[in-house]
Coordinates of C-alpha atoms in Angstrom, one line a residue:
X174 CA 0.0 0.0 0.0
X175 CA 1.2 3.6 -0.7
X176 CA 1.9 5.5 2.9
X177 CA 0.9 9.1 3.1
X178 CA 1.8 10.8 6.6
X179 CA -0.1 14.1 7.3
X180 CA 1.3 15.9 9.8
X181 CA -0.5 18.8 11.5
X182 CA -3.1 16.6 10.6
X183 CA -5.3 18.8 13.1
X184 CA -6.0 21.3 10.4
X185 CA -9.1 19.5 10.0
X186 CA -10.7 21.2 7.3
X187 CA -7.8 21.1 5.3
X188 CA -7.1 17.6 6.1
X189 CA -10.8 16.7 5.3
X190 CA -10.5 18.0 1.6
X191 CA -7.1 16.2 1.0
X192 CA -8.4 12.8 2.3
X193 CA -11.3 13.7 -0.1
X194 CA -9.4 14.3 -3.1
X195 CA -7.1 11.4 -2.8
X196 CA -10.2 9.5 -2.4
X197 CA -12.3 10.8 -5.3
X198 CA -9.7 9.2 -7.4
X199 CA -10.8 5.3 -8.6
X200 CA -8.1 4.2 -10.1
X201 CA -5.4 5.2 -6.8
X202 CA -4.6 1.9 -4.9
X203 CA -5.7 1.7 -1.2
X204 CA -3.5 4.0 0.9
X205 CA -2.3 3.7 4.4
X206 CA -3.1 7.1 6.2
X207 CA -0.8 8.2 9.1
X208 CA -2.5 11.3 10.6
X209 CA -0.5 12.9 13.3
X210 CA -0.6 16.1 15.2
X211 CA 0.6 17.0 18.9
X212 CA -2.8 17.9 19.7
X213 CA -5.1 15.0 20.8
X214 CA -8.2 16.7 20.6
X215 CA -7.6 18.2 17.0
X216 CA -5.8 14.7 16.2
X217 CA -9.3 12.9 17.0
X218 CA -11.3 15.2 14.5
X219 CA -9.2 14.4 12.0
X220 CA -9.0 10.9 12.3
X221 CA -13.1 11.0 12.7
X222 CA -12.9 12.9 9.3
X223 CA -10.6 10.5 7.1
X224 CA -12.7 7.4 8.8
X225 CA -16.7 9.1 7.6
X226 CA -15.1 10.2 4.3
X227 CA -13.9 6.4 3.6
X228 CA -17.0 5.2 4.2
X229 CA -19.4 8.1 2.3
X230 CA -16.9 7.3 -0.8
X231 CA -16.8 3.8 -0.1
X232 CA -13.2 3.4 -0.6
X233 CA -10.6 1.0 1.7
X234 CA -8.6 3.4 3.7
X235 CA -6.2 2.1 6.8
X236 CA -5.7 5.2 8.9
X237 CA -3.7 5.0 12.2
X238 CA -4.0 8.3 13.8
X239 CA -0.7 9.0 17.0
X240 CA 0.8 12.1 18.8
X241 CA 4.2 10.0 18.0
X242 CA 5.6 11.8 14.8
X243 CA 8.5 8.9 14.1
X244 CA 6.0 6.4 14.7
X245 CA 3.4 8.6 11.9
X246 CA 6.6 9.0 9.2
X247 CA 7.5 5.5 9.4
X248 CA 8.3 4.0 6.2
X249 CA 6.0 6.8 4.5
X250 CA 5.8 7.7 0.5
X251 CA 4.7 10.6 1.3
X252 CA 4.8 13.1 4.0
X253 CA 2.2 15.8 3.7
X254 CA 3.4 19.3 6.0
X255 CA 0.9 21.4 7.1
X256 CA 2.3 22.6 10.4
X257 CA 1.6 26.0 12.1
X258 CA 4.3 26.8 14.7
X259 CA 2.8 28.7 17.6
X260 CA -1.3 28.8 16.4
X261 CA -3.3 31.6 16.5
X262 CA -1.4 33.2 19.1
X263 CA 1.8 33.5 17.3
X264 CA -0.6 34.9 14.2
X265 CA -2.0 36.9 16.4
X266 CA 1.6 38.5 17.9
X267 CA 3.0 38.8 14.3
X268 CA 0.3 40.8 13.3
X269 CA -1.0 43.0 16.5
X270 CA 2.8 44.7 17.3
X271 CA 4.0 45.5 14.0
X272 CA 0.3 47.3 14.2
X273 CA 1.0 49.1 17.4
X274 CA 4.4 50.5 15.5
X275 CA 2.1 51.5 12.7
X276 CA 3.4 48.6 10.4
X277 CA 0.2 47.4 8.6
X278 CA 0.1 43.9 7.6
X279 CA -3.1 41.5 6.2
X280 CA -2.4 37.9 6.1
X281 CA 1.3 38.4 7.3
X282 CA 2.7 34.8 6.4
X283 CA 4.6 35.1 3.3
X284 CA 7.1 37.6 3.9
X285 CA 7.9 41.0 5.5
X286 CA 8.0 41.3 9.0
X287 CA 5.5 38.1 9.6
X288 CA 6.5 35.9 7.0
X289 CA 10.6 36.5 8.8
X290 CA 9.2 35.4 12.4
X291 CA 6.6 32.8 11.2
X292 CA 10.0 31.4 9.1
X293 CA 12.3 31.2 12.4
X294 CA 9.4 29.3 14.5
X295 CA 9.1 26.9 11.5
X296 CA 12.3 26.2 10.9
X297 CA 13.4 24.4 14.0
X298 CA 10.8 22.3 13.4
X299 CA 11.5 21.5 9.8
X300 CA 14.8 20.7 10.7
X301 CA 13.6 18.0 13.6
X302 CA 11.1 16.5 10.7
X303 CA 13.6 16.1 7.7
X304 CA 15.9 14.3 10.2
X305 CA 13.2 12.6 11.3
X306 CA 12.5 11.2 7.6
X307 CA 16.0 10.7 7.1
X308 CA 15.9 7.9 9.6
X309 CA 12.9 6.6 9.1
X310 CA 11.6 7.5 5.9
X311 CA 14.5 8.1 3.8
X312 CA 13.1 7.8 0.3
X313 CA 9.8 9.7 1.1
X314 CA 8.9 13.1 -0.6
X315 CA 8.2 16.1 1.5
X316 CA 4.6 17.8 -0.1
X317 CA 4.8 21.2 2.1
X318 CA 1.6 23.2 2.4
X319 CA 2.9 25.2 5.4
X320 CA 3.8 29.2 5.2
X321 CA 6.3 30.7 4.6
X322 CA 6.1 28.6 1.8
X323 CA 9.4 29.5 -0.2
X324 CA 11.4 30.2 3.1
X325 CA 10.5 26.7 4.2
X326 CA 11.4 24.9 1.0
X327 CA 14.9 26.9 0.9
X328 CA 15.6 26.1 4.2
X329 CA 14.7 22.3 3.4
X330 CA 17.6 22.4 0.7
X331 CA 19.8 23.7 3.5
X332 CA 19.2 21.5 6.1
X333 CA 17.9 18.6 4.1
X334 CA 19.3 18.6 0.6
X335 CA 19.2 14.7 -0.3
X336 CA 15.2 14.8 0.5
X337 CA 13.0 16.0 -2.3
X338 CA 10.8 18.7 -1.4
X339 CA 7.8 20.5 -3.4
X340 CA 5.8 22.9 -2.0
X341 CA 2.6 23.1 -3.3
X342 CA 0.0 26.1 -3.2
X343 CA -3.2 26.6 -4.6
X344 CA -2.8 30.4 -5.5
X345 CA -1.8 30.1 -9.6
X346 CA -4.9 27.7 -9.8
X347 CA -7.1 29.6 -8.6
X348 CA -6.1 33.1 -10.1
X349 CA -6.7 31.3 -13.5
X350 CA -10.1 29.3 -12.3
X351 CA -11.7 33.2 -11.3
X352 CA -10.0 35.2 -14.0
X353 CA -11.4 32.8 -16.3
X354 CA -15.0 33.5 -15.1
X355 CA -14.2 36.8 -15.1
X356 CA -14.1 37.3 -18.5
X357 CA -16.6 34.8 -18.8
X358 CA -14.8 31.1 -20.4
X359 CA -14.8 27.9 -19.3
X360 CA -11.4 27.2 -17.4
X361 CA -11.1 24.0 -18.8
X362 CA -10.6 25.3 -22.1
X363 CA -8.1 27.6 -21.0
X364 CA -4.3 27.3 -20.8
X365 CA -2.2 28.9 -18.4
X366 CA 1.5 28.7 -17.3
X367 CA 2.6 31.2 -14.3
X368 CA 6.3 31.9 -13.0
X369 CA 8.1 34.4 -10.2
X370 CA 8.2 33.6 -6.4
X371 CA 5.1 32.3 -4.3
X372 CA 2.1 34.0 -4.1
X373 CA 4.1 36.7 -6.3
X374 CA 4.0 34.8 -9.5
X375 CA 3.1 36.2 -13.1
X376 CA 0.3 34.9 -15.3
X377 CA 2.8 34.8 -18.3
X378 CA 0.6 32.6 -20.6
X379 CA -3.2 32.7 -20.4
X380 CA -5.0 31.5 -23.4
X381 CA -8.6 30.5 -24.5
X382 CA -8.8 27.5 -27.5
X383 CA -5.3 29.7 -28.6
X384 CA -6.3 33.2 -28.0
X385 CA -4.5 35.7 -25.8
X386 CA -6.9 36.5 -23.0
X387 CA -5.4 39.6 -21.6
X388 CA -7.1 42.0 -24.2
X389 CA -10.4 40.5 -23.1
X390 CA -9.2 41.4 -19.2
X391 CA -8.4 44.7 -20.3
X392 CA -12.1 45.3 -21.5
X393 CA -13.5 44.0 -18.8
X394 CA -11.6 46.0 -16.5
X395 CA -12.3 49.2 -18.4
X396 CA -16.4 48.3 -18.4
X397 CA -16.0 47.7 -14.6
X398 CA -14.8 50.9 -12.8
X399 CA -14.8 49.2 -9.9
X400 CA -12.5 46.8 -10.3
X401 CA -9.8 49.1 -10.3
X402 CA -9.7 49.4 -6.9
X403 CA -8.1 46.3 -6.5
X404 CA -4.7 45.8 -5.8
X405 CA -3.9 43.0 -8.5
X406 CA -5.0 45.1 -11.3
X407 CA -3.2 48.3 -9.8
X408 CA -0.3 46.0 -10.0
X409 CA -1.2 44.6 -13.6
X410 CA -1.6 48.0 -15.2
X411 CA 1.5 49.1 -13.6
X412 CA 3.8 45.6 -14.2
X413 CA 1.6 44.1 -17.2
X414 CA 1.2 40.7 -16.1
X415 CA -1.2 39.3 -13.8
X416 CA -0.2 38.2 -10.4
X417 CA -1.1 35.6 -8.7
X418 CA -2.1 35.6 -5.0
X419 CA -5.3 37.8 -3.6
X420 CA -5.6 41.8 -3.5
X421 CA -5.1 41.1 0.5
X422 CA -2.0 38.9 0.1
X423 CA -0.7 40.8 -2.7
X424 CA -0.7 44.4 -1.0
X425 CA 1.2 43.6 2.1
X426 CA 4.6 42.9 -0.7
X427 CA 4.8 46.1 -1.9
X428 CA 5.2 49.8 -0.8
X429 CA 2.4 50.7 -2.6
X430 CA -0.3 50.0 -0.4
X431 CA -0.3 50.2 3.0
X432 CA 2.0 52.9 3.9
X433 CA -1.2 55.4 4.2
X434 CA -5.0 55.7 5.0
X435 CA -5.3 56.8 1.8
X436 CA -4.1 53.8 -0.1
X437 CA -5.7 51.7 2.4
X438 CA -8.9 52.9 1.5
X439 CA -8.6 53.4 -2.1
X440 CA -7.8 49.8 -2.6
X441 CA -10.4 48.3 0.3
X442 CA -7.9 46.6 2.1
X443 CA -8.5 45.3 5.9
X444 CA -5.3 45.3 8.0
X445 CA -5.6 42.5 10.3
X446 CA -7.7 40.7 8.1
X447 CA -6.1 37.0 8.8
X448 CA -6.9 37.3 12.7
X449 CA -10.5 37.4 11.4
X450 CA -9.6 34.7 8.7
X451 CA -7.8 32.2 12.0
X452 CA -10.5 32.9 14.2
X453 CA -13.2 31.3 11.6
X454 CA -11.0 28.5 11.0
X455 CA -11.3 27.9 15.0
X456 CA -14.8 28.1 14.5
X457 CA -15.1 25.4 11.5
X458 CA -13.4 22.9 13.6
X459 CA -15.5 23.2 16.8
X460 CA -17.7 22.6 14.3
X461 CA -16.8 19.6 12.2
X462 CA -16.5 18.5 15.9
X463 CA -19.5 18.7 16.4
X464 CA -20.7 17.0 13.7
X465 CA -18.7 13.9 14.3
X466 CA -20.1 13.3 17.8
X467 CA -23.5 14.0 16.1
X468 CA -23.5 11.6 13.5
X469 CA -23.4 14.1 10.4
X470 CA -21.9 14.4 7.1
X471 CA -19.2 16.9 6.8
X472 CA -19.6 19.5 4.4
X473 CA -17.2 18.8 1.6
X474 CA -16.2 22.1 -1.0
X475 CA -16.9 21.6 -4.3
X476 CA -14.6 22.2 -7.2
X477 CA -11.4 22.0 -5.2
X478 CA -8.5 20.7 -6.5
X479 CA -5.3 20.6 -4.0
X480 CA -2.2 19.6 -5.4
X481 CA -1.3 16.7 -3.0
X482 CA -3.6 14.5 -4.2
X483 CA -2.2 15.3 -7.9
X484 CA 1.4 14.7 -7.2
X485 CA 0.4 11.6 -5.2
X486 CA -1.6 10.0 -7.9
X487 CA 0.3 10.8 -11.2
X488 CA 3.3 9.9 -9.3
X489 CA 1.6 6.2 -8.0
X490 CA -0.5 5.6 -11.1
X491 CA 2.3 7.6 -13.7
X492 CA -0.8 9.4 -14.9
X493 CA 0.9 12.6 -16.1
X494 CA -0.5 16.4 -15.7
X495 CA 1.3 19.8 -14.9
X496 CA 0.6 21.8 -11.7
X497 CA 2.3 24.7 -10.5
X498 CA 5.1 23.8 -7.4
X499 CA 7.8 26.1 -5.3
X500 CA 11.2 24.3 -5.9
X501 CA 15.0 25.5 -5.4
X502 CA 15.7 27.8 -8.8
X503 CA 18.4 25.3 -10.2
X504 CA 18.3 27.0 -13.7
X505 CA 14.2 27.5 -13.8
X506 CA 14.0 30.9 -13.5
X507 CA 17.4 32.9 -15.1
X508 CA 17.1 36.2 -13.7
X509 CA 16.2 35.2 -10.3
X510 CA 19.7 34.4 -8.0
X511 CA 20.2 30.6 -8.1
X512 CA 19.4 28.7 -5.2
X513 CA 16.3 30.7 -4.4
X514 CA 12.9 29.2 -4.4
X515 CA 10.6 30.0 -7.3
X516 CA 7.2 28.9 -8.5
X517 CA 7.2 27.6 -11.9
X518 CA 5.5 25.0 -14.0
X519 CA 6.2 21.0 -12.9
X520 CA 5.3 18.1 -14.8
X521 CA 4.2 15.2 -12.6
X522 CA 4.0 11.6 -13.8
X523 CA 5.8 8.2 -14.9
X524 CA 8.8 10.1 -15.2
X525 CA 8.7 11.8 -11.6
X526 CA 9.1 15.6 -11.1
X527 CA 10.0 17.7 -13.6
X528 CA 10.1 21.5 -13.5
X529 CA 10.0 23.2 -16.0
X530 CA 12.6 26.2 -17.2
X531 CA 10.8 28.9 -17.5
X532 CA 14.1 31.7 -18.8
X533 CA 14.3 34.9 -17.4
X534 CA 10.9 36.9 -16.5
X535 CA 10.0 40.3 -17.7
X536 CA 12.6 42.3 -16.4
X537 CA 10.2 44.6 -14.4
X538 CA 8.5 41.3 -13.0
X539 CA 12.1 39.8 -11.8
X540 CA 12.3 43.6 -10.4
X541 CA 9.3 43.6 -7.8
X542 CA 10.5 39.8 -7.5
X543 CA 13.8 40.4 -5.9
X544 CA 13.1 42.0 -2.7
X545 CA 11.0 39.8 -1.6
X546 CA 13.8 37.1 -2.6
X547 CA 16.2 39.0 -0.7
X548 CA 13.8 39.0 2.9
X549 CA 13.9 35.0 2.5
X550 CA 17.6 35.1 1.4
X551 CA 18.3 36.7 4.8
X552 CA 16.2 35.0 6.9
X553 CA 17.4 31.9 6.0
X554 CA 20.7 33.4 6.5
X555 CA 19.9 34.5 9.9
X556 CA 18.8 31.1 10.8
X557 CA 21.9 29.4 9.1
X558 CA 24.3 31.8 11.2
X559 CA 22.6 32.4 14.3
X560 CA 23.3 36.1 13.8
X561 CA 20.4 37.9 15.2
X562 CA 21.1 41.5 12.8
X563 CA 20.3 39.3 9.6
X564 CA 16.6 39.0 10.8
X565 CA 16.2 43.1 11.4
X566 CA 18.1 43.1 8.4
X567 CA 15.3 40.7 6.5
X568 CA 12.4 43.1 7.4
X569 CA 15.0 46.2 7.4
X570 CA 14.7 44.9 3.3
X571 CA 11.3 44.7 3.2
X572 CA 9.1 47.2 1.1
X573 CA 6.1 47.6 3.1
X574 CA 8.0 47.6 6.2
X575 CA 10.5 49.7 4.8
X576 CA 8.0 52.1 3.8
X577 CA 6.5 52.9 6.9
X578 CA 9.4 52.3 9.5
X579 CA 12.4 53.9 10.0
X580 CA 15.5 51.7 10.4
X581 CA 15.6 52.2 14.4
X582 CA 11.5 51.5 14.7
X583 CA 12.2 48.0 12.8
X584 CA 15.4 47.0 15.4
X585 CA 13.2 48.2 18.4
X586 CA 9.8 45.8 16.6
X587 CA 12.0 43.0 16.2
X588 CA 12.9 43.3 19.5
X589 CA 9.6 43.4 20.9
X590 CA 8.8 39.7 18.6
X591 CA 12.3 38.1 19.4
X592 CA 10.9 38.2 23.3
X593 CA 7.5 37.7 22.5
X594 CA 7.8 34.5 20.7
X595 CA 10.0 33.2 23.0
X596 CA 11.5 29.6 22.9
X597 CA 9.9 29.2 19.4
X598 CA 12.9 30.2 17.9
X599 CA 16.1 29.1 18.4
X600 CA 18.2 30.0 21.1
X601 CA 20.6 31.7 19.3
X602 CA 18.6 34.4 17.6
X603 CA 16.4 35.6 20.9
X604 CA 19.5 38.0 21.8
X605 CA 18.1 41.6 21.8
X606 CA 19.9 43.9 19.1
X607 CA 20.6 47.5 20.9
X608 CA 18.9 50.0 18.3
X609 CA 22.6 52.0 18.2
X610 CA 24.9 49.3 18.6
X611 CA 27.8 49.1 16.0

């Protein structure tokens, strides 16, 4: 039987939908499920979930469900990360002091100043798990879901480099999927192929049975006043391609937005908005909870299509299909530094994974590309050295951070997060940075 190992299985909804999709596939062998998580209550929803959604699809599925992470990768094909250091409450920290320094942030989990932190609580972590499937689950590949999602795959290649690693992300997907309804054709008929960083990629192909379809965005942009008032089509008439993560992800990468009340407004952003976002997501597992003591059938969302599943079927049944992965820049991407993580096309099937080389981006695209390299280039730095300036450096490079802070505010926040998250990060990078030192 193929093994797939979840771990932070106790993101239950997300679980649920993965066991779903790997289920909704006939021709996929029966699977031995290892769900583990740290958390026993969350662990028991999920291993609730994956048992009702065997049965509704009527498929054989051996799950063993343990808080003992060796004992979960044992052995494993695949191991599927989905891991948030420190919960809610580091979310929560990450986001509410950079606000009380008048740093805004939405999401706050990609890069800038709570993408760095989120990074250094992850990595320990990753490092513990690789060695971990080193030992016991040597020829296993690493399917990452978790955020910062190109920080954690570069650090993987540091700490890990004989384990293959692709980190998978839904964002290119589903940019296509609702453009496509946008201007009103069926996405299945469309072809798209996206390249740059994660959840800062380009829409550098988009075509409809051979047609460009970025004259028939423009159109429906102009008929739609509205619709300017987004960030990703402030940053497609400025740049000229598409990108491809949300208006709130999307603003928080740049200078451009959310340096002032002004911008803020013009564009409808929410700072904050992922505190909102987590605190539903506590919500939806009390109550999937809920409905497993009661009997009920969990709600199931139509129309998804994660990548896991993908990778684990062409790669089990050599079906072949291309999705869109985060993997180390070994000559994908040309003018994007080498040994960085990009996004870029990957060809899955009998003859394994393939990405694909993309060249060299529009220059002006590799432009707003590479500061955002450069925050994960020195937070992996910082965590590779254990010198605590890299990671006020990291946000010091940040444009949104950069934009609002002055150099001193960003040492004195950095600070403040170095002793608010604590043990969480390694020992080595908690020491305080004086704001003057030299």
């Amino acid at each position: 039987m193929t093994r797939v190992t979840f771990v932070g299985a106790g993101s239950a909804v997300f679980t649920r939908q993965l066991v779903a999709d790997l289920l909704a596939f006939d021709d996929l062998p029966p699977l031995d499920l290892r769900l583990h998580d740290i958390d026993e209550r969350r662990l028991a929803v999920a291993e609730g979930t994956a048992r009702q959604l065997a049965d509704r699809f009527g498929r054989e599925l051996r799950i063993t469900a343990t808080t003992d992470r060796r004992r979960a990768l044992a052995d494993a094909d695949f191991v599927v990360n989905m891991v948030q250091i420190g919960g809610i409450e580091g979310t929560r920290k990450d986001l509410e002091i950079p606000e009380r320094y008048g740093l805004h942030q939405t999401i706050g989990d990609t890069t800038g100043v709570g993408g760095v932190f989120r990074a250094l609580r992850t990595f320990p972590f990753l490092t513990a798990l690789t060695a971990d499937m080193r030992d016991v689950a040597p020829a296993a590949i690493l399917l990452n879901y978790t955020n910062p999602m190109a920080m954690n795959i570069w650090w993987a290649r540091i700490v890990a480099p004989d384990i293959t690693a692709l980190g998978l992300c839904h964002s290119v997907y589903w940019t296509a999927h609702d453009l496509a309804e946008l201007v009103g054709v069926p996405v299945e008929r469309t072809r798209f192929r996206a390249a740059g960083v994660n959840h800062q990629s380009w829409l550098l192909e988009w075509t409809h049975d051979g047609q460009d379809l970025y004259p028939r965005l423009v159109e429906r942009i102009r008929s739609e006043p509205e619709l300017e008032r987004r960030v990703r089509v402030e940053m497609f008439r400025r740049i000229g391609y598409y990108p491809t993560e949300t208006s709130e992800h999307s603003s928080e990468y740049l200078s451009w937005f959310l340096r002032s009340p002004e911008q803020i407004e013009r564009f409808r952003l929410e700072p904050l908005e992922y505190l909102g976002i987590s605190e539903e997501n506590v919500e939806e597992f009390e109550r999937a909870e809920r409905a497993l003591a009661a009997g009920e059938a969990l709600e199931l969302e139509e129309g998804a299509a994660e990548y896991a599943p993908q990778v684990i079927h062409s790669l089990v049944t050599g079906t072949p299909r291309e999705i869109h992965a985060n993997v180390v820049n070994d000559g994908l991407i040309d003018n994007l530094p080498s040994g960085c993580v990009v996004e870029v096309p990957t060809l899955v099937g009998p003859d394994g994974i393939e990405p694909v080389p993309m060249g060299a981006l529009p220059v002006q695209a590799a432009a707003v590309n590479r500061p955002y390299v450069s925050v994960g280039e020195l937070t992996v730095e910082a965590a590779r050295t254990g010198e605590p300036r890299l990671v006020r450096q990291a946000v010091l490079s940040d444009p949104n951070a950069s934009s609002t802070l002055t150099p001193a505010r960003i040492w004195e926040l950095c600070n403040d997060l170095v002793e608010a998250h604590g043990e969480l990060l390694a020992p080595e990078l908690r020491a305080l940075v004086p704001v003057d030192a030299l």
